[in-house]
Short mmCIF file of C-alpha atoms in Angstrom, two decimals:
data_model
loop_
_atom_site.label_atom_id
_atom_site.label_comp_id
_atom_site.label_asym_id
_atom_site.label_seq_id
_atom_site.Cartn_x
_atom_site.Cartn_y
_atom_site.Cartn_z
CA MET A 1 87.86 6.93 -39.49
CA ARG A 2 84.17 6.48 -38.26
CA LEU A 3 81.62 8.49 -38.46
CA ARG A 4 78.39 7.47 -36.63
CA SER A 5 74.96 9.61 -35.06
CA ASP A 6 72.17 9.05 -32.43
CA SER A 7 70.40 11.38 -34.38
CA ILE A 8 70.69 9.51 -37.81
CA GLN A 9 70.54 6.28 -39.17
CA ASP A 10 72.79 5.88 -42.19
CA GLN A 11 70.57 5.63 -45.56
CA HIS A 12 67.24 6.11 -43.22
CA VAL A 13 64.79 9.13 -43.23
CA ILE A 14 65.70 12.20 -40.78
CA ALA A 15 63.36 12.62 -37.93
CA SER A 16 61.56 16.30 -38.57
CA ASP A 17 63.53 17.43 -35.67
CA PHE A 18 66.61 17.98 -37.59
CA ALA A 19 64.55 19.73 -40.42
CA PHE A 20 63.95 23.23 -41.03
CA CYS A 21 60.55 22.46 -42.11
CA LYS A 22 57.77 20.03 -41.68
CA PRO A 23 54.79 18.80 -43.55
CA ALA A 24 51.51 20.99 -42.38
CA ALA A 25 47.90 19.84 -43.23
CA VAL A 26 47.88 24.03 -44.43
CA GLY A 27 50.22 25.86 -46.73
CA HIS A 28 51.87 22.33 -47.11
CA VAL A 29 55.06 23.04 -44.99
CA ALA A 30 55.96 24.42 -42.02
CA LEU A 31 58.73 25.91 -39.88
CA SER A 32 60.47 22.91 -37.64
CA ASP A 33 62.48 22.42 -34.75
CA ASN A 34 65.70 22.86 -37.01
CA ARG A 35 68.08 20.95 -34.37
CA ASN A 36 71.96 20.06 -35.36
CA PRO A 37 72.04 16.47 -35.16
CA HIS A 38 74.51 14.34 -33.20
CA LEU A 39 77.23 12.87 -34.86
CA ALA A 40 80.93 11.21 -33.37
CA TRP A 41 84.09 9.97 -34.73
CA ASP A 42 86.69 8.15 -33.91
CA GLU A 43 90.13 6.49 -35.40
CA ALA A 44 91.20 9.89 -36.66
CA PRO A 45 94.36 9.02 -38.44
CA GLU A 46 98.05 9.98 -36.88
CA GLY A 47 98.50 13.71 -37.78
CA THR A 48 95.13 14.71 -37.44
CA ARG A 49 95.35 18.89 -36.91
CA SER A 50 91.89 19.92 -37.57
CA PHE A 51 88.28 18.40 -38.88
CA VAL A 52 86.11 19.93 -40.97
CA LEU A 53 82.27 18.94 -40.97
CA ILE A 54 80.21 19.80 -44.23
CA CYS A 55 76.43 18.67 -44.62
CA HIS A 56 75.21 19.04 -48.21
CA ASP A 57 72.39 18.30 -49.57
CA PRO A 58 72.66 16.53 -54.06
CA ASP A 59 69.57 16.25 -55.36
CA VAL A 60 68.53 20.07 -55.43
CA PRO A 61 66.37 21.02 -58.68
CA SER A 62 69.10 22.76 -60.84
CA SER A 63 65.64 24.83 -62.26
CA ALA A 64 63.65 26.38 -59.91
CA GLU A 65 60.91 26.80 -62.55
CA ASP A 66 58.51 24.09 -61.05
CA VAL A 67 59.69 24.49 -57.15
CA ASN A 68 56.48 24.34 -55.21
CA ARG A 69 54.17 25.58 -57.36
CA GLU A 70 50.36 24.59 -57.07
CA GLY A 71 49.19 21.89 -59.91
CA ARG A 72 53.24 20.98 -60.68
CA THR A 73 55.49 18.56 -60.02
CA VAL A 74 59.19 18.92 -60.09
CA PRO A 75 60.19 15.95 -62.30
CA ALA A 76 63.28 13.37 -60.79
CA SER A 77 64.84 13.74 -64.23
CA LEU A 78 65.75 16.99 -63.21
CA PRO A 79 68.95 17.61 -63.58
CA ARG A 80 70.19 18.02 -59.68
CA VAL A 81 73.11 20.58 -57.76
CA ASP A 82 74.24 20.51 -54.33
CA PHE A 83 72.90 22.72 -51.08
CA PHE A 84 75.13 23.05 -48.56
CA HIS A 85 73.29 22.80 -44.97
CA TRP A 86 76.27 22.82 -43.07
CA VAL A 87 80.59 24.28 -43.37
CA LEU A 88 82.14 23.28 -39.88
CA VAL A 89 86.07 24.26 -39.89
CA ASP A 90 88.74 24.04 -37.88
CA LEU A 91 87.20 21.54 -35.57
CA PRO A 92 90.12 21.12 -33.02
CA PRO A 93 91.92 17.51 -33.79
CA THR A 94 90.50 16.47 -29.54
CA LEU A 95 87.27 16.96 -30.27
CA ARG A 96 85.41 13.53 -30.98
CA GLU A 97 81.41 14.45 -30.44
CA ILE A 98 78.57 17.32 -31.42
CA ALA A 99 75.90 17.27 -29.51
CA ALA A 100 72.37 17.21 -31.22
CA GLY A 101 71.02 20.75 -30.82
CA SER A 102 74.26 22.25 -29.56
CA MET A 103 74.81 24.38 -32.51
CA SER A 104 71.04 24.96 -33.58
CA SER A 105 67.94 24.77 -32.34
CA GLY A 106 64.73 26.41 -33.83
CA VAL A 107 64.71 28.44 -36.80
CA THR A 108 66.31 32.38 -36.89
CA PRO A 109 64.37 34.38 -39.87
CA ARG A 110 67.35 36.84 -41.71
CA GLY A 111 69.85 34.19 -40.39
CA LYS A 112 71.43 34.12 -37.21
CA PRO A 113 75.19 35.19 -36.54
CA PRO A 114 78.42 32.73 -36.43
CA LEU A 115 79.95 31.01 -33.31
CA ALA A 116 81.44 33.24 -30.83
CA GLY A 117 85.38 32.73 -30.58
CA PRO A 118 88.46 32.07 -32.77
CA ALA A 119 87.12 27.93 -33.36
CA PRO A 120 85.64 26.23 -34.49
CA ARG A 121 84.33 28.50 -37.11
CA HIS A 122 81.02 28.42 -39.30
CA GLY A 123 80.44 29.49 -43.39
CA ILE A 124 77.22 30.41 -44.32
CA ASN A 125 74.94 27.74 -45.69
CA ASP A 126 73.00 28.05 -49.13
CA TYR A 127 70.04 29.44 -47.40
CA THR A 128 71.58 32.48 -47.84
CA ALA A 129 71.48 32.81 -51.61
CA TRP A 130 68.23 31.58 -51.32
CA PHE A 131 66.19 33.57 -49.04
CA ARG A 132 68.19 36.17 -50.95
CA GLY A 133 65.24 38.90 -52.12
CA ASP A 134 62.68 37.44 -49.58
CA GLN A 135 62.05 40.55 -46.65
CA ASP A 136 60.99 38.31 -44.29
CA MET A 137 64.16 36.25 -44.18
CA GLN A 138 66.81 37.37 -45.90
CA GLY A 139 70.44 37.53 -44.09
CA SER A 140 73.52 35.61 -43.37
CA TYR A 141 72.65 32.33 -42.56
CA PHE A 142 75.96 31.01 -40.80
CA GLY A 143 76.29 27.11 -39.05
CA TYR A 144 73.42 24.79 -39.16
CA ASP A 145 70.52 24.99 -41.32
CA GLY A 146 68.07 21.58 -41.91
CA PRO A 147 66.21 19.96 -45.06
CA CYS A 148 62.81 22.19 -46.37
CA PRO A 149 62.85 20.48 -50.02
CA PRO A 150 60.62 21.31 -52.64
CA TRP A 151 57.09 20.53 -51.45
CA ASN A 152 55.83 19.06 -54.70
CA ASP A 153 59.92 17.05 -55.72
CA ALA A 154 59.34 13.57 -57.01
CA LEU A 155 62.47 12.63 -55.83
CA ALA A 156 63.83 12.20 -51.99
CA HIS A 157 66.08 14.09 -50.97
CA ARG A 158 69.71 12.51 -49.91
CA TYR A 159 71.77 14.85 -46.85
CA VAL A 160 75.34 13.96 -47.21
CA PHE A 161 77.29 14.77 -43.37
CA THR A 162 80.83 14.29 -44.53
CA LEU A 163 83.67 15.00 -41.60
CA TYR A 164 87.19 15.55 -42.96
CA ALA A 165 90.18 15.02 -41.23
CA LEU A 166 92.79 17.62 -42.17
CA GLY A 167 96.76 17.75 -41.77
CA VAL A 168 96.44 21.63 -41.33
CA GLU A 169 95.63 23.31 -38.75
CA ARG A 170 93.44 26.15 -39.89
CA CYS A 171 90.92 25.87 -43.18
CA ALA A 172 92.34 28.76 -45.68
CA VAL A 173 88.86 30.37 -45.48
CA ASP A 174 88.21 34.05 -44.23
CA GLY A 175 84.70 35.63 -44.13
CA GLU A 176 81.22 34.61 -44.99
CA PHE A 177 82.84 31.51 -46.40
CA THR A 178 81.08 28.84 -48.47
CA GLY A 179 80.77 25.37 -48.76
CA GLN A 180 82.64 25.27 -52.11
CA GLN A 181 85.31 28.11 -50.72
CA VAL A 182 86.01 25.22 -48.25
CA ARG A 183 85.97 22.27 -50.19
CA ASP A 184 88.74 23.50 -52.60
CA ALA A 185 90.35 25.10 -49.72
CA ILE A 186 91.10 21.53 -47.89
CA ALA A 187 91.67 19.59 -51.34
CA GLY A 188 95.01 18.56 -50.53
CA HIS A 189 94.99 18.55 -47.14
CA ILE A 190 92.75 15.59 -46.39
CA LEU A 191 94.21 12.54 -44.23
CA ALA A 192 90.69 10.89 -44.22
CA HIS A 193 86.93 11.12 -44.92
CA ALA A 194 84.01 9.45 -43.21
CA SER A 195 80.00 10.13 -44.15
CA ILE A 196 76.57 9.51 -42.85
CA THR A 197 73.52 10.11 -45.76
CA GLY A 198 69.85 10.61 -44.45
CA THR A 199 67.48 11.01 -46.78
CA TYR A 200 64.07 13.62 -46.32
CA THR A 201 60.73 14.53 -47.89
CA LEU A 202 57.78 16.93 -47.57
CA ASN A 203 56.10 15.65 -51.11
CA PRO A 204 53.29 13.54 -49.25
CA THR A 205 52.79 11.06 -52.06
CA LEU A 206 56.91 9.97 -51.22
CA THR A 207 55.63 9.78 -47.50
CA GLY A 208 57.32 6.52 -46.18
CA LEU A 209 59.52 6.02 -49.41
CA ALA A 210 61.79 8.30 -48.45
#
């Protein structure tokens, strides 16, 4: 199976159009266009009954102690954890493309609802947990919300878009399901998978190096 994108070149910097935040002269960052990228795929294996799409950042700091604090830097040596940016299940087996901006365009404070209809279905991304307790931003963030790594992180982050071809028609998750829950649910049902990885940083010292 092959996955490609007109929006993201594998192992290259993601354009700010597809990010949650972009660099700013005042306040370090500003909200960005937050459009979902274009994705297309082919050569799905015989027996594919649905697809699952997950985008995750494996480079999120495991401790928030230094995150976005003036005069501090998040060291590259700090252990990292996953942060899910997009969880989409029950994509029909005949689908071969998602248009740029078709499932997300702009930041929606306090979250956004899931897709209408029975399929495909969006799970919540990890901004749901990140903004918990923030009166201006807290809510359930369904669907795609793009990169916004700490502006003082010494490490440029990777964003891995992975498409899974499954031998089942429906992913066994319900409600406000998470990326990890989907990973657990599709184990044993994956016929093939393909990935594209983009990079992104808001650290001005890393500009051009992501």
